[in-house]
Short mmCIF file of C-alpha atoms in Angstrom, two decimals:
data_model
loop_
_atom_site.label_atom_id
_atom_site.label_comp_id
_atom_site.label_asym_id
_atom_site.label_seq_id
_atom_site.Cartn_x
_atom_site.Cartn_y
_atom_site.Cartn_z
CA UNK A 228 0.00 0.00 0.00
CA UNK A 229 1.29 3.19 -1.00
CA UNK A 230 1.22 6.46 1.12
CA UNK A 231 0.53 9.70 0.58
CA UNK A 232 2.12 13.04 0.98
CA UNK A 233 1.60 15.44 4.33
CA UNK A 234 2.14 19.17 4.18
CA UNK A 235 3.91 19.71 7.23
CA UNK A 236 6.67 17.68 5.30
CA UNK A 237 8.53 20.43 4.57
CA UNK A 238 8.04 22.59 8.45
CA UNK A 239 10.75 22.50 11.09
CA UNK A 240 12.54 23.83 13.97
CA UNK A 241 15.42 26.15 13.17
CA UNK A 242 18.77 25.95 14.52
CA UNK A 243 21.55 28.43 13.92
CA UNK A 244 23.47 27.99 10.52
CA UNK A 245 26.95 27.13 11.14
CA UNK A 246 29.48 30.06 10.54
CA UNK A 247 31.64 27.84 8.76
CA UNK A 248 28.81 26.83 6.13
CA UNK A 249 28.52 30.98 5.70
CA UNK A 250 31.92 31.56 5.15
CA UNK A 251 32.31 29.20 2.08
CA UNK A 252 28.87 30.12 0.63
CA UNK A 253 29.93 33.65 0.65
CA UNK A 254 33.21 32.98 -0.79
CA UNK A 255 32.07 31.14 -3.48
CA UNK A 256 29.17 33.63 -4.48
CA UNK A 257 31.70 36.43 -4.74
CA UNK A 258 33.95 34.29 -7.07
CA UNK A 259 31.10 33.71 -8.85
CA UNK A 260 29.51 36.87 -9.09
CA UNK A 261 32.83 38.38 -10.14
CA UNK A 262 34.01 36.09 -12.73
CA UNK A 263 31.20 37.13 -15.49
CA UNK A 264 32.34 40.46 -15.63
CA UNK A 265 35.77 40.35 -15.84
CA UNK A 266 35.33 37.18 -18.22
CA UNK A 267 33.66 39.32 -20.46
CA UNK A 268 35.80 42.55 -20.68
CA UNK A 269 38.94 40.03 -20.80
CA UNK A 270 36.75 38.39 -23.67
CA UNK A 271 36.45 35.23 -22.57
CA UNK A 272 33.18 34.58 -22.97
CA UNK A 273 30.55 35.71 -25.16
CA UNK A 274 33.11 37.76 -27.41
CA UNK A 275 37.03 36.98 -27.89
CA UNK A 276 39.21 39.89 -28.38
CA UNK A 277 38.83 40.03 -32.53
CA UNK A 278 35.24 41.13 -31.64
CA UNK A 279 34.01 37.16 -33.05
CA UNK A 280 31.93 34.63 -31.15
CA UNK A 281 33.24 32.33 -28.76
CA UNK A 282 31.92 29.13 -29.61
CA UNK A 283 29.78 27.33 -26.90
CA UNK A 284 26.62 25.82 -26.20
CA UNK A 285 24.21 28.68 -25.82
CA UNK A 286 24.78 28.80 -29.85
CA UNK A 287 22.54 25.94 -30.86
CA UNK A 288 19.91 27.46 -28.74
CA UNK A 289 19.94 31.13 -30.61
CA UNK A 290 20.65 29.37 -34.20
CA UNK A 291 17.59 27.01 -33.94
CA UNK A 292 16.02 29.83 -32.92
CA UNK A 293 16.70 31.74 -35.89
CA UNK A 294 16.29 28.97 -38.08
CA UNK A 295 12.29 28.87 -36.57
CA UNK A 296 11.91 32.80 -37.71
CA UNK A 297 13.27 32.05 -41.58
CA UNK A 298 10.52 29.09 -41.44
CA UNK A 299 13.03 26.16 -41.31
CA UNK A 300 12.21 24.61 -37.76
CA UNK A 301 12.97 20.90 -38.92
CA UNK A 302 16.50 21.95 -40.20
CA UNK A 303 17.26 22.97 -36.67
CA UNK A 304 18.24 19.67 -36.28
CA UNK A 305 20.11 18.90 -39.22
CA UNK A 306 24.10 19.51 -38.13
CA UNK A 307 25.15 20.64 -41.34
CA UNK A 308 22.71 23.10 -41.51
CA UNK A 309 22.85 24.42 -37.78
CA UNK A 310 26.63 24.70 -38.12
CA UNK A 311 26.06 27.23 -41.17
CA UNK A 312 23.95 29.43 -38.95
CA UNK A 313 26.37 29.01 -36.01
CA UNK A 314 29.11 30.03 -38.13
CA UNK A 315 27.59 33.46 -39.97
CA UNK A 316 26.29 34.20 -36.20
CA UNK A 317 29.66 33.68 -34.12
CA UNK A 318 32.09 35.23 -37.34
CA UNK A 319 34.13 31.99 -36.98
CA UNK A 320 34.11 28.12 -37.68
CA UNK A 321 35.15 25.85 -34.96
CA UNK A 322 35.58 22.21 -34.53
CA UNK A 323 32.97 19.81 -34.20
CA UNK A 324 29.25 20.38 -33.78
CA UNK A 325 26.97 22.07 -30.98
CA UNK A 326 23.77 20.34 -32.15
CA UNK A 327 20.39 21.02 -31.32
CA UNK A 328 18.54 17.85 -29.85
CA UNK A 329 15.67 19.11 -27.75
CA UNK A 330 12.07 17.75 -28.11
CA UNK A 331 10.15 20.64 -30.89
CA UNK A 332 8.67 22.22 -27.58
CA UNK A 333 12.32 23.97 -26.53
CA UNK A 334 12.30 25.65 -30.28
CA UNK A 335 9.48 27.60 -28.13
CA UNK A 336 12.23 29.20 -25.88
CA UNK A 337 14.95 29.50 -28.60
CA UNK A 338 12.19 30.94 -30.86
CA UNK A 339 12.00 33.99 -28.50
CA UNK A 340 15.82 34.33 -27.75
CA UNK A 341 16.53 34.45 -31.35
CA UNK A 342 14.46 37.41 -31.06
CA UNK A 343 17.09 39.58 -30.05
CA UNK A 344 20.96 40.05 -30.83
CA UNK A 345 22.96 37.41 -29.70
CA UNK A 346 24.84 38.65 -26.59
CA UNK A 347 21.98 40.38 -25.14
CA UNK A 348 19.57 37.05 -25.38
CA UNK A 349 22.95 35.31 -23.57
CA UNK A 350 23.01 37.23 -21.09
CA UNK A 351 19.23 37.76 -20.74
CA UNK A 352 18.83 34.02 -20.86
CA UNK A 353 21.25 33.43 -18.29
CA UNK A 354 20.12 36.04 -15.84
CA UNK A 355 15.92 35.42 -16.12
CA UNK A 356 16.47 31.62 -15.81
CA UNK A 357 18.10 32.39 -12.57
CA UNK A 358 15.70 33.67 -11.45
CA UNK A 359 13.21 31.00 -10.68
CA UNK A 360 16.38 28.89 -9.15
CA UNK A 361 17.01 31.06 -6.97
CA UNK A 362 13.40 31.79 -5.97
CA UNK A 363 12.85 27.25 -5.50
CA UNK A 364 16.77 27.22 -3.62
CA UNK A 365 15.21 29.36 -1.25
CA UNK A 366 11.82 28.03 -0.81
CA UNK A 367 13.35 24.61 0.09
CA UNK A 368 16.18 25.81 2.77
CA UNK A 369 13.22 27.82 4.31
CA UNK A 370 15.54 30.63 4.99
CA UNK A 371 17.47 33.88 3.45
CA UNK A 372 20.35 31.54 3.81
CA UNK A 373 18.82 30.05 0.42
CA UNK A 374 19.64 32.92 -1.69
CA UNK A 375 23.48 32.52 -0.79
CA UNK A 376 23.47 28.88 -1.01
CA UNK A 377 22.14 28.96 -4.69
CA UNK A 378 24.40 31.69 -5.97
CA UNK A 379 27.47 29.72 -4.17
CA UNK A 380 26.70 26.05 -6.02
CA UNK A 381 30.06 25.90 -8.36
CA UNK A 382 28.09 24.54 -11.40
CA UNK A 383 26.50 28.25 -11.50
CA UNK A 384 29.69 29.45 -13.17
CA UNK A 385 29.80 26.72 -15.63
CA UNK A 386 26.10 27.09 -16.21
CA UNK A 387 26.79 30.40 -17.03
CA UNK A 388 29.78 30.43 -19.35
CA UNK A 389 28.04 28.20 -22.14
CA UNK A 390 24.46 29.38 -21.59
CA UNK A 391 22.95 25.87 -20.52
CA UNK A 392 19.46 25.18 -19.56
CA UNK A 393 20.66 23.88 -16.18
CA UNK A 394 19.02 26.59 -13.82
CA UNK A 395 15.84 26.25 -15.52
CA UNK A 396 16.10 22.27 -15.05
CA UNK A 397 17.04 22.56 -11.41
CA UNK A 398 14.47 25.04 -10.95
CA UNK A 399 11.30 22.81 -12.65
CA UNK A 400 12.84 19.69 -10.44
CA UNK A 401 13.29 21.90 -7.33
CA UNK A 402 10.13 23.05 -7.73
CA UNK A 403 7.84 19.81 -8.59
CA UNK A 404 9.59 18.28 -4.99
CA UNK A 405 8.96 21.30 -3.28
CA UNK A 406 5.04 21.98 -4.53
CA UNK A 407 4.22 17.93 -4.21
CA UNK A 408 2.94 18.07 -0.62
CA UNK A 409 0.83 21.26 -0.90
CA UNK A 410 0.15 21.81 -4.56
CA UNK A 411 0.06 18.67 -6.29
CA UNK A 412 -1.28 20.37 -9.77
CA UNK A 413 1.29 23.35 -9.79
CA UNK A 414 3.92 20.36 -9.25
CA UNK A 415 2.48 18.67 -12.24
CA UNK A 416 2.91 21.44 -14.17
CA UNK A 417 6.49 21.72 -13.47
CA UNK A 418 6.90 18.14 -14.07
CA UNK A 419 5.17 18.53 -17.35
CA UNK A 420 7.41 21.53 -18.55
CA UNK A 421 10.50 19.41 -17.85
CA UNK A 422 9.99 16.99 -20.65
CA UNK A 423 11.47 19.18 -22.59
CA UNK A 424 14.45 16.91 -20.53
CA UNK A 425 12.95 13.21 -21.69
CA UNK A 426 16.26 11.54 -19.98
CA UNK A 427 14.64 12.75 -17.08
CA UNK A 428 11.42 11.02 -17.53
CA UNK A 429 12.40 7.33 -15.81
CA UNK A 430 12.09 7.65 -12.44
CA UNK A 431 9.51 10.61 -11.55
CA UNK A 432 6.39 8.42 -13.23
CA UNK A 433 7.98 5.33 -10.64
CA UNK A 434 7.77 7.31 -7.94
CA UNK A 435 4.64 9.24 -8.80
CA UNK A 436 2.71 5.87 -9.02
CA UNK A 437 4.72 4.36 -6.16
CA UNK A 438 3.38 7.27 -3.52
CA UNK A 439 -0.08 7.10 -5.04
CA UNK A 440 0.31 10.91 -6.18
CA UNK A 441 -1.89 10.62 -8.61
CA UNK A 442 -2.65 14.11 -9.52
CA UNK A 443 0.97 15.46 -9.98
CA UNK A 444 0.79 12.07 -12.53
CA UNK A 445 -2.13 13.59 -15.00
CA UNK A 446 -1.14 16.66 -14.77
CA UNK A 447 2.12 16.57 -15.25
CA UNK A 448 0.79 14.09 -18.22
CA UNK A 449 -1.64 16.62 -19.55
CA UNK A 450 1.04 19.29 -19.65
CA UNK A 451 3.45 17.19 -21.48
CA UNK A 452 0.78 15.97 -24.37
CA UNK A 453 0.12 19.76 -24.42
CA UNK A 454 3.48 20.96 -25.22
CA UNK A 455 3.85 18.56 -27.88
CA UNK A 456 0.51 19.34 -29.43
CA UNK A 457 1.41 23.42 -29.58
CA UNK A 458 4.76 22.54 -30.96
CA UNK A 459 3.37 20.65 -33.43
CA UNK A 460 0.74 23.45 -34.32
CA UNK A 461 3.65 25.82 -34.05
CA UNK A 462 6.26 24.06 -36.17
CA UNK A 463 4.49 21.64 -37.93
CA UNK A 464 4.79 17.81 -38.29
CA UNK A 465 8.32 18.06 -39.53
CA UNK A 466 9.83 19.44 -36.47
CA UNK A 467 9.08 16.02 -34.69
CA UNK A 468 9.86 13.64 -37.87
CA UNK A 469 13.34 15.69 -37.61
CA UNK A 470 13.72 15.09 -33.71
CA UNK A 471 13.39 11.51 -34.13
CA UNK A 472 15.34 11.00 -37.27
CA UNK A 473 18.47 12.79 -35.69
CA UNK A 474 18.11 11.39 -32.28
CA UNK A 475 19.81 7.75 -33.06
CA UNK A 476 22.47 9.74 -34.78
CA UNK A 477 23.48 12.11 -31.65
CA UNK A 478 23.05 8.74 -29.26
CA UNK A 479 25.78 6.89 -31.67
CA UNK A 480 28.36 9.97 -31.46
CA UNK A 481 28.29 10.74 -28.10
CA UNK A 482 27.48 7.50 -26.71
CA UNK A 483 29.24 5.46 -28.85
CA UNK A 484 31.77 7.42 -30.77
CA UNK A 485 32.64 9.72 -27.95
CA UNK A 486 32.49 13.03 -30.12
CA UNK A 487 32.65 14.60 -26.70
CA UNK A 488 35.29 13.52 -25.03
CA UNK A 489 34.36 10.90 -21.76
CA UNK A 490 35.30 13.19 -18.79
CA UNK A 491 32.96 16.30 -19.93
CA UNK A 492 29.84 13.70 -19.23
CA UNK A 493 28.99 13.36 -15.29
CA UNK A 494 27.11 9.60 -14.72
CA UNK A 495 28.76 6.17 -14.18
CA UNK A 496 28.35 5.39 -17.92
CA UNK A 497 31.08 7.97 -18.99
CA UNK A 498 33.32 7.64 -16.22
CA UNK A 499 33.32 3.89 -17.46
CA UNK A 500 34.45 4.90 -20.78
CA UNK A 501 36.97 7.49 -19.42
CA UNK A 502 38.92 4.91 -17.53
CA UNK A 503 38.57 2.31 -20.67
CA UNK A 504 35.98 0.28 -20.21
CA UNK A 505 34.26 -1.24 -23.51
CA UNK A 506 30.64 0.60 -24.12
CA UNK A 507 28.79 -3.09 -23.11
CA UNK A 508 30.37 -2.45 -19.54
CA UNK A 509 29.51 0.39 -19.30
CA UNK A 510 25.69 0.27 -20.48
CA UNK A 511 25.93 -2.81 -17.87
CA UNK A 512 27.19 -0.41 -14.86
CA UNK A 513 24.74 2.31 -15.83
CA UNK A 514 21.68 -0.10 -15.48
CA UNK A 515 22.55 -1.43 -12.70
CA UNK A 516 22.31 1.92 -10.56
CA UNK A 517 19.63 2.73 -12.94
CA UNK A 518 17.69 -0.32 -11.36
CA UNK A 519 19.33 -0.12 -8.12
CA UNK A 520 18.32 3.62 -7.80
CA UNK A 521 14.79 3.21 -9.15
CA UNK A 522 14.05 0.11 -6.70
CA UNK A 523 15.46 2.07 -3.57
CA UNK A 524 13.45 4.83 -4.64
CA UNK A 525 10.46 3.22 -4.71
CA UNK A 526 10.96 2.14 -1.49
CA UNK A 527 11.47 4.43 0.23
CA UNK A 528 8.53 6.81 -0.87
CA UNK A 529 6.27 3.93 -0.14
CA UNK A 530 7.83 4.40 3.73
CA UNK A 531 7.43 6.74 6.46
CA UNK A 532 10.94 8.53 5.19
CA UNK A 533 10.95 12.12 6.13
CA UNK A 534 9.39 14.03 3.13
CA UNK A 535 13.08 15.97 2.81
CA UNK A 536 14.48 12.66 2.37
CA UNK A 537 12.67 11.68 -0.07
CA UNK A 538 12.68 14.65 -2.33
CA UNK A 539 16.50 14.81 -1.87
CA UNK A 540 17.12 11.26 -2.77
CA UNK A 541 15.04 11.54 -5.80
CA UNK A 542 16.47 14.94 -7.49
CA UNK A 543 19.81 12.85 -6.46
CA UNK A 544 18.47 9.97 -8.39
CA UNK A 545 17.52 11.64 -11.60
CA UNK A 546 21.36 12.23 -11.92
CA UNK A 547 22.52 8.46 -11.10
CA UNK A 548 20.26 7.48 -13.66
CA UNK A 549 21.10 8.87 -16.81
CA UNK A 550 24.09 8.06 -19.02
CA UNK A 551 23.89 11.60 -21.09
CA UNK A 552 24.56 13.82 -18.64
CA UNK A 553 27.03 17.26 -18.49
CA UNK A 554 27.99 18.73 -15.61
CA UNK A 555 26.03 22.16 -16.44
CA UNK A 556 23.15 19.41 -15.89
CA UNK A 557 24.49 19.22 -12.18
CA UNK A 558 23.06 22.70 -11.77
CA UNK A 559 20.52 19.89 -10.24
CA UNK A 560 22.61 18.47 -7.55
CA UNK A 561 21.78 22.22 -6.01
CA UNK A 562 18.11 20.27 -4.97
CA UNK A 563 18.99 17.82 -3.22
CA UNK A 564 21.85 19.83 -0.90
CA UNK A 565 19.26 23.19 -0.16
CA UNK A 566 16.97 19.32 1.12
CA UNK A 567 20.16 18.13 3.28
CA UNK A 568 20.67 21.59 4.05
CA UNK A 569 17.16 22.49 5.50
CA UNK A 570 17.18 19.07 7.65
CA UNK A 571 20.41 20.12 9.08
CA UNK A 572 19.10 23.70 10.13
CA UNK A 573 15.97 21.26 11.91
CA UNK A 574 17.81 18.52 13.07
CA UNK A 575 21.02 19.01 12.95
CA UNK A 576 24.29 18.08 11.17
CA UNK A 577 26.13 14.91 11.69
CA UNK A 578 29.92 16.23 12.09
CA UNK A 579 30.52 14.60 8.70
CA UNK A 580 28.25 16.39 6.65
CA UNK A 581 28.79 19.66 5.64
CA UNK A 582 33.12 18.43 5.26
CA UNK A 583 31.40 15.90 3.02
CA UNK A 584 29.74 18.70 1.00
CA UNK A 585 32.90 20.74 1.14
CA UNK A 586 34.08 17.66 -0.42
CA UNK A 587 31.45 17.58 -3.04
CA UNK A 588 32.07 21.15 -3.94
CA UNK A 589 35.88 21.08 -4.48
CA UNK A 590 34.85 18.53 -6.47
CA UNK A 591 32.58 20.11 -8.95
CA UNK A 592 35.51 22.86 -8.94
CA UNK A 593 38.55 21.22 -9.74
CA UNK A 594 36.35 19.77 -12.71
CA UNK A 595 38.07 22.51 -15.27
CA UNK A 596 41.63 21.13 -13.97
CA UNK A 597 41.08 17.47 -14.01
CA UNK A 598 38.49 16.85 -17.09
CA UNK A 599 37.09 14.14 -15.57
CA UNK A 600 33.51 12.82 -14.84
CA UNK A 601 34.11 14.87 -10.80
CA UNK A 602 30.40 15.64 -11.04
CA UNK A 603 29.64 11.89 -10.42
CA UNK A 604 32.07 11.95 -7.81
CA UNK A 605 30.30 14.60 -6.31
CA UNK A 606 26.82 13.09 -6.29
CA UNK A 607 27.81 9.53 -4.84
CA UNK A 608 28.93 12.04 -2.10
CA UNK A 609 25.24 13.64 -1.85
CA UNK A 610 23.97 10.24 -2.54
CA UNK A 611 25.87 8.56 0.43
CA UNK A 612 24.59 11.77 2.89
CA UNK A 613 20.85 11.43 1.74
CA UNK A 614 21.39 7.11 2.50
CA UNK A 615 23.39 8.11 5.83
CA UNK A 616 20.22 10.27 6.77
CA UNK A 617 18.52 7.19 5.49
CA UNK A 618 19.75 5.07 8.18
CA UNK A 619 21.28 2.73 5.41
CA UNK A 620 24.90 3.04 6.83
CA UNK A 621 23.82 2.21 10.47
CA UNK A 622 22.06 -0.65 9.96
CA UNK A 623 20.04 -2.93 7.43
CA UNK A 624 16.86 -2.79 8.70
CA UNK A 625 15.69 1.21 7.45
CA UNK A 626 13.23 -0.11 5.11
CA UNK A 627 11.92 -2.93 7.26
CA UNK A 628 11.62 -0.08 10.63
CA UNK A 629 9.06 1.73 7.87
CA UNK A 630 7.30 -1.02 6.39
CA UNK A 631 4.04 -0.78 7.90
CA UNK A 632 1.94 2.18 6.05
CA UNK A 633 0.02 4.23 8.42
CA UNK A 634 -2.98 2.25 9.21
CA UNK A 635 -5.68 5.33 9.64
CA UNK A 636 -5.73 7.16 6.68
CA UNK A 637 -1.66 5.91 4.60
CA UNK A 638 -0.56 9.41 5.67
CA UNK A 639 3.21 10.10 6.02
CA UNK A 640 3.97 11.61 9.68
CA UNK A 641 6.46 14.01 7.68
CA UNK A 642 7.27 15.41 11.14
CA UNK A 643 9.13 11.95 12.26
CA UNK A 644 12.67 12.10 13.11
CA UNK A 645 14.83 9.70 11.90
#
């Protein structure tokens, strides 16, 4: 028997944040905060110093934009095409290919940023999808603290330097977790915008159906069949004959072929391939914590976990469980620690938790150095805090101790202490 969802899941008693906790937030929001600017009057980013584009990510987005405006939405997808518009837009060729592979819904958002000249819908893009991240960071920590903790997460600065969609996927995740015990339709709706994400689609349906939440389900179902019905009004059938032609083609180069080299992608898949390993190992090692991570997940939100928990282990989980995965697509690692972080500030922090998220964040730093898959590192190291919370490391009976569904009504007591 499943249970259900209680709003006081995400109330508690507040406890001092500790000064060292402060200290590093604040250090690493200045660095971050700092490094835009003089990155882009150095011309590093956005512009180099011949006045030409610097070729990154945030390219594909404007380009299949543009390519929407001239009436060509399906060649948004075709590389040979897209890397002509790239081109003309950034003044210079460059090696490779920054191809656009989002669902026809996306073309949406790059519709509108194509609007306007490239740096300003950059910059605008980065700085209004911010926005909403930092709004869900600090509705989960429950404090001002949240603000700071947000602007602090390293992955803000990579983010940020190609123009990546990663605060407006952290924000949709954040926000669906948050919403779920008090608003289950606006958490649909969140869920339902994020398909524009499919590799995120395994485990939130699982877990949906596993904690009986039915109407965060539909809805987020309803918004998702919408989406795809506008696009396809928008941009015509095809737009989505396009998506699904060229999606077997970008799964063979960058899962197969490694176009992009092993240590830019974050999961246990890549890091596989970085040390290696032949592609069947590592599609074996990848769904194996797939299944592992689903089955643990279901699990526990059938139990009397607290709601925190829960929603930490599962942002957590949508990471683990993905084999295409970047490290700007960390920016959702940010959920689960503002979770770990409010149950500290309520219950307090086992000595080796916030050293373990130092740990975690030198990680996600020293990426740039090392150019290897660090962000995994760093989310086995969440992963292990949400299981320690769990009670997995002190014993093996945490899922037995919560077998037994409340018998009244199937309610979660979100106010238990572990």
């Amino acid at each position: 028997m499943a249970t259900s969802i209680s709003a006081p899941a995400l109330e508690g008693k507040h406890s001092a944040i500790p000064a060292s906790l402060v200290n590093v937030c604040f250090v690493l929001c200045v660095l971050n905060a700092s490094f835009f600017p003089t990155a882009f009057f150095s011309h590093w980013w956005i512009y180099d110093s011949n006045g030409l584009g610097v070729p990154t990510d945030f390219v594909n987005v404007w380009s299949a934009g543009r390519l929407v405006l001239e009436g060509r939405p399906a060649q948004a997808y075709d590389w040979a095409i897209q890397k002509q518009v790239q081109v003309a837009v950034l003044g210079q060729s460059y090696e490779g290919n920054f191809a656009w592979h989002y669902p026809p819904p996306f073309l949406f958002v790059a519709t509108f940023l194509a609007q306007f000249p490239y740096a300003v819908a950059f910059i605008g893009w980065a700085s209004v999808s911010l926005i909403p991240y930092l709004i869900t960071m600090r509705a989960i920590v429950g404090r001002p603290f949240g603000w700071l903790l947000a602007a602090a997460f390293p992955v803000v600065l990579t983010n940020t330097l190609v123009g990546q969609n990663g605060f407006l996927t952290a924000s949709l995740i954040g926000g669906a977790l948050y919403l779920m015990p008090t608003r289950p339709i606006m958490a649909g709706i969140c869920l339902g915008l994020l398909s524009y994400k499919p590799q995120y689609g395994f485990l939130f349906p699982l877990v949906l159906i596993a904690a009986s939440q039915w109407t965060v389900f539909f809805t987020a179902g309803i918004v998702a069949v919408a989406m795809a019905f506008a696009s396809w009004l928008a941009f015509g059938t095809e737009s989505w004959q396009a998506f699904f032609h060229w999606m077997p083609m970008f799964s063979q180069a960058f899962l197969t072929e490694g176009r992009a080299p092993w240590g830019k992608m974050q999961s246990i898949f890549a890091l596989v391939r970085y040390f290696g390993g032949a592609e069947q190992v590592a599609w074996i090692c990848q769904w194996l914590m797939s299944g592992a991570v689903a089955v643990l997940l279901v699990l526990m939100w059938r139990r009397r976990f607290d709601y925190s928990l829960k929603a930490a282990a599962l942002a957590a989980g949508t990471l683990l469980t993905t084999p295409y995965l970047f490290l700007y697509d960390v920016m959702v690692l940010a959920i689960p620690v503002a979770f770990l972080i409010r149950l500290g500030l309520s219950q307090g922090f086992q000595r080796y938790e916030l050293p373990a998220l130092g740990l975690a964040a030198a990680l996600l730093l020293f990426y740039p150095l090392v150019g290897a898959p660090t962000g995994f590192g760093a989310t086995l190291i969440v992963a292990g805090l949400i299981a320690g919370r769990c009670g997995l490391w002190r014993n093996g009976a945490a899922f037995r101790a919560r077998d037994m569904p409340d018998a009244a009504n199937g309610s979660v007591r979100a106010a238990e202490r572990l």
